[in-house]
Amino acid sequence: MTEENTTYTENPETENVLEAEMMPETETAQPEETENTEVAAETENTVETATEPETAEGQDAVTETAAETKPVEVDEIAAEEKAEEEILKENPEAVEKRLEELKAEVANMTEQEAKNKSNQLRNVLERDEKTLKAIFRELKNHRTDGDDLKTKRDELNAQVREISKTAQESRSKRDEVNQRIAALKAERSEEMGKTKSKSDEINQLKTKRDEYNKISKGTYDILMKNYSENLRKFLEDDINLDHEKNLFERLTDLTERVKATKEANELHGKIQEIYNENKGMYTKSDELSAEIRQLSEESQKYHVEMIEVFRKVDELRKEADGYHRRLTERYALIKPTTAKIDPLKKNIAITRRELDIYLDRMKDFQNERDEKRVDKIHNSAKEKLKSNGRLSLEDLGALIEKGDIEFNKE
């Protein structure tokens, strides 16, 4: 009976890489009130481009022992012979030389020596075939376990690829919002630049106004009332010279203070005018700031969603890497076993050729014995024929085979 087997050639990928996987990158969002930074750890598990390990049972036939009684299909025998021929083609000259030397050696052996040697080779062949079958059974078990690990790993990697799309969507939305925030900030900065220029002008006017207010030390109405009262006294009342001098000095001081009050009032009016003109600028800046705060909250929401997804990605990837590591360890474990297959196949193929030589020699010994037996029967039959003795069927067959008796074809 034959069994088909193939050299176990699985090789795990050295890295568990995810194809086209979108990983987080460290970014700072533009919002003024809320800054978000991507913190998900990046690892390149990435995209799986390496060839997946595939186990396979052998295609090279291994003949079982002669003790087995199940019939062997002709095509299986042909496949087995073809496989062995391919193996022996690896170093045909050395193999042929070895077989020729063995033929010469066997030609000088006795029948018992050839028989003993053929039995030894049968035992070797049976042992190697059993060993090879045991290896393939072991590899089949490993393949089953390895397929389970690979399936779990691939399922996890598929989940990673799928949920990474969600993270990418959240990141795209966040980046889009951040771009809008940046544009609004630029517009607000421009508005704030304009208002700052006006504010500087107002501050300068306020400084001058405050200086005049320090001189005036009162309102225009009060100062004018005092000025008018003192002027009336100065012009109408009968006062002495000293009092007149005091009134004149007071009138001079009030005149300066009234002028200062007029200047302060004019400056205050300009300040109010500028402020009213620019009141819309302040309102627009406030509106822009409010919109920026609102968009910042929206950006932060997308950022948090993205971070949560990437955390999940990291968890799934770690689990997938665990299965991949176990798969790699399993392949490393069976590598010494797979290394035994080709040498065993070669030994089996060569042993068969050597056994054929011994079996051919055993046939030669059998043919020689058969020939001697036929000659002995033939001689005895000839004597019986001469003496008109009774011939057995065996005697008759020997005489016919040797041509002593011919039948008339007519």
XYZ file of C-alpha atoms in Angstrom:
410
model
C 0.000 0.000 0.000
C 1.240 3.484 -0.709
C 0.716 6.752 1.090
C 1.186 10.161 -0.500
C 3.281 12.662 1.397
C 4.908 16.005 0.748
C 7.869 17.606 2.419
C 6.609 19.937 5.134
C 7.698 23.344 3.847
C 5.778 25.834 5.939
C 7.651 29.027 6.742
C 5.968 31.663 8.905
C 6.331 35.330 8.087
C 8.966 36.978 10.220
C 6.626 39.880 10.999
C 2.924 40.191 11.520
C 2.301 43.194 9.210
C -0.977 44.771 8.410
C -1.483 45.982 4.920
C -2.618 49.553 4.280
C -3.097 50.077 8.014
C -3.685 53.624 9.186
C -1.773 54.413 12.328
C -2.131 57.487 14.551
C 0.346 60.287 14.180
C 1.134 62.900 16.792
C -0.699 66.077 15.901
C -1.811 69.183 17.772
C -5.239 70.516 16.897
C -5.641 74.196 16.167
C -8.468 75.160 18.572
C -7.584 77.875 21.076
C -9.543 76.505 24.012
C -8.931 72.773 23.457
C -5.789 71.147 22.192
C -5.819 67.513 21.240
C -2.848 65.316 20.620
C -2.906 61.856 19.140
C -1.292 59.503 21.584
C -2.092 56.072 20.225
C 1.039 54.009 19.910
C 2.161 53.322 16.372
C 3.508 49.923 15.430
C 4.264 48.754 11.922
C 1.990 45.375 11.964
C 1.838 46.124 9.770
C 0.050 45.021 6.044
C 0.522 41.567 5.474
C 2.534 41.241 2.304
C 4.653 38.151 3.264
C 3.599 34.629 2.036
C 1.471 32.850 4.574
C 2.834 29.516 5.846
C 0.996 26.670 4.182
C 1.229 23.080 5.312
C 0.798 20.253 2.879
C 0.890 16.550 2.945
C 3.340 14.920 0.710
C 3.034 14.102 -2.939
C 5.938 11.649 -2.919
C 4.682 8.122 -2.408
C 6.190 5.993 0.351
C 5.720 2.269 -0.008
C 4.598 0.380 3.061
C 6.054 -2.945 4.173
C 5.535 -6.182 2.286
C 3.566 -7.528 5.237
C 0.640 -5.257 4.373
C -1.963 -6.973 2.268
C -3.938 -4.054 0.804
C -3.718 -3.834 -3.009
C -1.509 -1.147 -4.500
C -2.895 0.899 -7.374
C -0.826 0.911 -10.545
C -0.821 4.705 -10.753
C 0.390 4.906 -7.136
C 3.294 2.616 -7.945
C 4.109 4.696 -11.015
C 3.962 7.887 -8.959
C 6.210 6.322 -6.357
C 8.759 5.240 -8.933
C 8.683 8.643 -10.590
C 9.212 10.394 -7.250
C 12.174 8.167 -6.454
C 13.669 8.791 -9.885
C 13.455 12.531 -9.245
C 15.206 12.096 -5.909
C 17.993 10.019 -7.444
C 18.511 12.623 -10.184
C 20.004 14.959 -7.600
C 23.339 13.148 -7.859
C 22.895 10.493 -10.566
C 26.573 9.777 -11.206
C 27.336 8.985 -7.579
C 24.220 6.826 -7.264
C 24.952 4.869 -10.442
C 28.555 4.331 -9.399
C 27.446 3.021 -6.029
C 24.913 0.644 -7.615
C 27.442 -0.658 -10.152
C 29.931 -1.376 -7.383
C 27.210 -3.162 -5.440
C 26.298 -5.304 -8.469
C 29.905 -6.427 -8.783
C 30.039 -7.183 -5.063
C 26.762 -9.127 -5.093
C 27.873 -11.197 -8.082
C 30.510 -12.831 -5.862
C 28.170 -13.532 -2.932
C 26.741 -16.877 -1.968
C 23.006 -17.342 -1.966
C 22.871 -17.231 1.830
C 24.885 -14.030 1.953
C 22.607 -12.404 -0.616
C 19.548 -13.616 1.272
C 20.831 -12.250 4.586
C 21.685 -8.910 3.015
C 18.302 -8.595 1.296
C 16.558 -9.279 4.607
C 18.666 -6.575 6.252
C 17.694 -4.102 3.539
C 14.029 -5.040 3.932
C 14.282 -4.241 7.628
C 16.015 -0.936 6.894
C 13.388 -0.054 4.290
C 10.534 -0.932 6.640
C 12.092 1.102 9.444
C 12.656 4.190 7.262
C 9.149 4.021 5.799
C 7.599 3.796 9.261
C 9.728 6.724 10.394
C 8.662 8.791 7.387
C 4.998 8.019 7.972
C 5.341 8.950 11.640
C 6.890 12.272 10.608
C 4.007 13.039 8.273
C 1.465 12.142 10.944
C 3.239 14.490 13.356
C 3.354 17.262 10.765
C -0.330 16.792 10.036
C -1.142 17.327 13.712
C 1.082 20.400 13.777
C -0.596 21.691 10.660
C -4.042 21.388 12.246
C -2.925 23.329 15.322
C -1.041 25.837 13.167
C -4.093 26.431 10.981
C -6.144 27.244 14.075
C -3.544 29.774 15.236
C -3.267 31.291 11.778
C -7.055 31.576 11.459
C -7.340 33.398 14.786
C -4.450 35.700 13.869
C -5.926 36.513 10.468
C -9.364 37.182 11.961
C -7.836 39.660 14.410
C -5.835 41.352 11.651
C -9.029 41.670 9.612
C -10.730 43.355 12.579
C -7.774 45.727 12.899
C -8.037 46.720 9.253
C -11.782 47.250 9.533
C -11.854 49.388 12.683
C -8.822 51.343 11.497
C -11.102 52.706 8.787
C -13.317 54.136 11.541
C -10.297 55.787 13.143
C -9.297 57.271 9.813
C -12.786 58.695 9.344
C -12.661 60.330 12.790
C -9.206 61.722 12.081
C -10.307 63.114 8.711
C -13.286 64.847 10.331
C -11.092 66.209 13.104
C -8.518 67.532 10.653
C -11.252 69.129 8.561
C -12.622 70.904 11.651
C -9.103 71.979 12.639
C -8.620 73.538 9.217
C -11.807 75.549 9.696
C -10.573 76.597 13.143
C -7.252 77.722 11.685
C -9.057 79.829 9.072
C -11.266 81.415 11.736
C -8.235 82.132 13.915
C -6.536 83.868 11.022
C -9.648 85.968 10.421
C -9.930 86.764 14.122
C -6.265 87.735 14.274
C -6.835 90.153 11.410
C -9.817 91.694 13.213
C -7.890 91.869 16.462
C -5.051 93.610 14.626
C -7.447 96.290 13.446
C -9.010 96.755 16.877
C -5.569 96.907 18.491
C -4.630 99.819 16.245
C -7.783 101.664 17.279
C -7.237 100.729 20.919
C -3.764 102.219 20.794
C -5.216 105.431 19.385
C -7.881 105.514 22.123
C -5.246 104.967 24.810
C -3.209 107.875 23.502
C -6.289 110.130 23.538
C -7.181 108.950 27.048
C -3.713 109.878 28.267
C -4.058 113.419 26.921
C -7.611 113.702 28.270
C -6.481 112.610 31.726
C -3.712 115.220 31.656
C -6.280 117.964 30.898
C -8.570 116.581 33.607
C -5.739 116.952 36.114
C -5.478 120.630 35.111
C -9.215 121.336 35.057
C -10.055 119.631 38.356
C -13.756 120.018 37.725
C -16.546 119.964 35.217
C -17.081 122.617 32.606
C -20.380 123.805 34.094
C -18.998 124.227 37.603
C -15.888 125.972 36.358
C -17.907 128.343 34.159
C -20.228 129.106 37.060
C -17.257 129.988 39.275
C -15.669 131.970 36.481
C -18.843 133.991 35.877
C -19.342 134.707 39.593
C -15.744 135.849 40.056
C -15.847 137.909 36.871
C -19.039 139.675 38.101
C -17.395 140.455 41.427
C -14.277 141.683 39.661
C -16.282 144.016 37.400
C -19.180 145.157 39.601
C -18.299 144.926 43.266
C -16.476 147.643 45.119
C -13.470 145.783 46.398
C -10.070 146.737 47.662
C -6.919 146.335 45.636
C -5.713 143.130 47.288
C -9.057 141.458 46.778
C -9.062 142.621 43.172
C -5.624 141.065 42.625
C -6.846 137.771 44.104
C -9.913 137.770 41.863
C -7.775 138.463 38.809
C -5.457 135.566 39.613
C -8.444 133.315 40.249
C -10.011 134.353 36.931
C -6.742 133.609 35.131
C -6.581 130.152 36.756
C -10.222 129.430 35.958
C -9.632 130.475 32.369
C -6.861 127.864 32.028
C -8.967 125.246 33.751
C -11.953 125.954 31.499
C -9.730 125.613 28.437
C -8.388 122.300 29.812
C -11.941 121.119 30.417
C -12.901 121.975 26.842
C -9.879 120.069 25.534
C -10.666 117.070 27.767
C -14.287 117.057 26.646
C -13.263 117.232 22.993
C -10.829 114.348 23.469
C -13.458 112.315 25.314
C -15.856 112.908 22.446
C -13.270 111.631 19.962
C -12.647 108.585 22.168
C -16.363 107.823 22.268
C -16.649 108.335 18.527
C -13.772 105.935 17.777
C -15.133 103.393 20.244
C -18.598 103.508 18.662
C -17.109 103.183 15.198
C -15.099 100.099 16.246
C -17.719 98.492 18.415
C -18.633 96.184 15.503
C -15.041 94.927 15.328
C -15.150 93.798 18.940
C -18.475 92.077 18.342
C -17.136 90.201 15.303
C -14.035 89.065 17.225
C -16.268 87.757 20.001
C -18.417 85.904 17.475
C -15.326 84.363 15.890
C -14.024 83.286 19.315
C -17.378 81.683 20.149
C -17.377 79.755 16.857
C -13.776 78.653 17.472
C -14.734 77.323 20.918
C -17.659 75.399 19.455
C -15.516 73.871 16.714
C -12.822 73.049 19.279
C -15.309 70.916 21.187
C -16.293 69.160 17.963
C -12.632 68.570 17.078
C -11.943 67.177 20.534
C -14.890 64.785 20.189
C -13.500 63.343 16.935
C -10.026 63.205 18.471
C -11.247 61.182 21.465
C -13.118 58.813 19.140
C -9.958 58.279 17.105
C -7.805 57.659 20.189
C -10.266 55.093 21.552
C -10.292 53.236 18.243
C -6.504 53.167 18.061
C -6.338 51.852 21.600
C -8.605 49.031 20.493
C -6.379 48.531 17.443
C -3.344 48.176 19.704
C -5.126 45.609 21.870
C -6.192 43.547 18.864
C -2.750 43.793 17.297
C -1.062 42.606 20.481
C -3.412 39.623 20.571
C -2.755 38.896 16.876
C 0.996 39.173 17.479
C 0.623 36.637 20.282
C -0.933 34.098 17.917
C 1.696 34.892 15.296
C 4.485 34.367 17.817
C 3.039 31.003 18.836
C 2.724 30.075 15.163
C 6.355 30.998 14.532
C 7.487 29.048 17.585
C 5.554 26.014 16.364
C 7.243 26.161 12.952
C 10.632 26.516 14.618
C 9.805 23.487 16.761
C 9.022 21.225 13.804
C 11.832 22.501 11.593
C 14.282 19.770 12.761
C 11.588 17.188 11.998
C 10.982 18.476 8.478
C 14.729 18.418 7.861
C 14.642 14.613 8.200
C 12.192 14.096 5.332
C 14.407 14.528 2.270
C 17.297 12.416 3.633
C 14.822 9.674 4.544
C 13.258 9.749 1.088
C 16.662 9.543 -0.511
C 17.690 6.643 1.726
C 14.457 4.820 0.906
C 14.947 5.308 -2.841
C 18.556 4.091 -2.728
C 17.669 1.178 -0.444
C 15.025 0.055 -2.954
C 17.589 0.076 -5.759
C 20.040 -1.886 -3.649
C 17.337 -4.361 -2.622
C 16.410 -4.846 -6.287
C 20.006 -5.847 -6.998
C 19.954 -8.455 -4.226
C 16.535 -9.732 -5.325
C 17.757 -10.049 -8.913
C 20.690 -12.060 -7.610
C 18.318 -14.274 -5.616
C 16.343 -14.870 -8.821
C 19.562 -15.922 -10.527
C 20.186 -18.489 -7.797
C 16.623 -19.739 -8.145
C 16.959 -19.962 -11.926
C 20.154 -21.974 -11.521
C 18.423 -24.389 -9.168
C 15.474 -24.694 -11.517
C 17.811 -25.349 -14.418
C 19.652 -28.103 -12.530
C 16.368 -29.670 -11.486
C 15.091 -29.637 -15.065
C 18.357 -31.193 -16.275
C 18.073 -33.942 -13.668
C 14.481 -34.703 -14.638
C 15.425 -34.589 -18.308
C 18.226 -37.131 -17.900
C 15.960 -39.439 -15.924
C 13.216 -39.108 -18.515
C 15.625 -39.935 -21.340
C 16.620 -43.164 -19.563
C 12.983 -44.054 -19.078
C 12.273 -43.310 -22.707
C 15.103 -45.564 -23.867
C 13.938 -48.391 -21.668
C 10.311 -47.863 -22.593
C 9.610 -47.027 -18.991
C 6.560 -45.215 -17.777
C 6.869 -41.425 -18.119
C 5.297 -38.964 -15.736
C 3.857 -35.651 -16.872
C 6.926 -33.951 -15.409
C 9.169 -36.286 -17.441
C 7.169 -35.607 -20.550
C 7.389 -31.865 -20.026
C 11.177 -32.026 -19.617
C 11.555 -34.048 -22.830
C 9.361 -31.638 -24.756
C 11.225 -28.622 -23.336
C 14.581 -30.113 -24.391
C 13.282 -31.082 -27.848
C 13.536 -34.863 -27.404
C 9.908 -35.289 -28.283
C 8.229 -33.374 -31.072
C 4.577 -33.363 -31.980
C 3.523 -33.641 -35.597
C 1.832 -30.358 -36.412
C -0.089 -32.011 -39.238
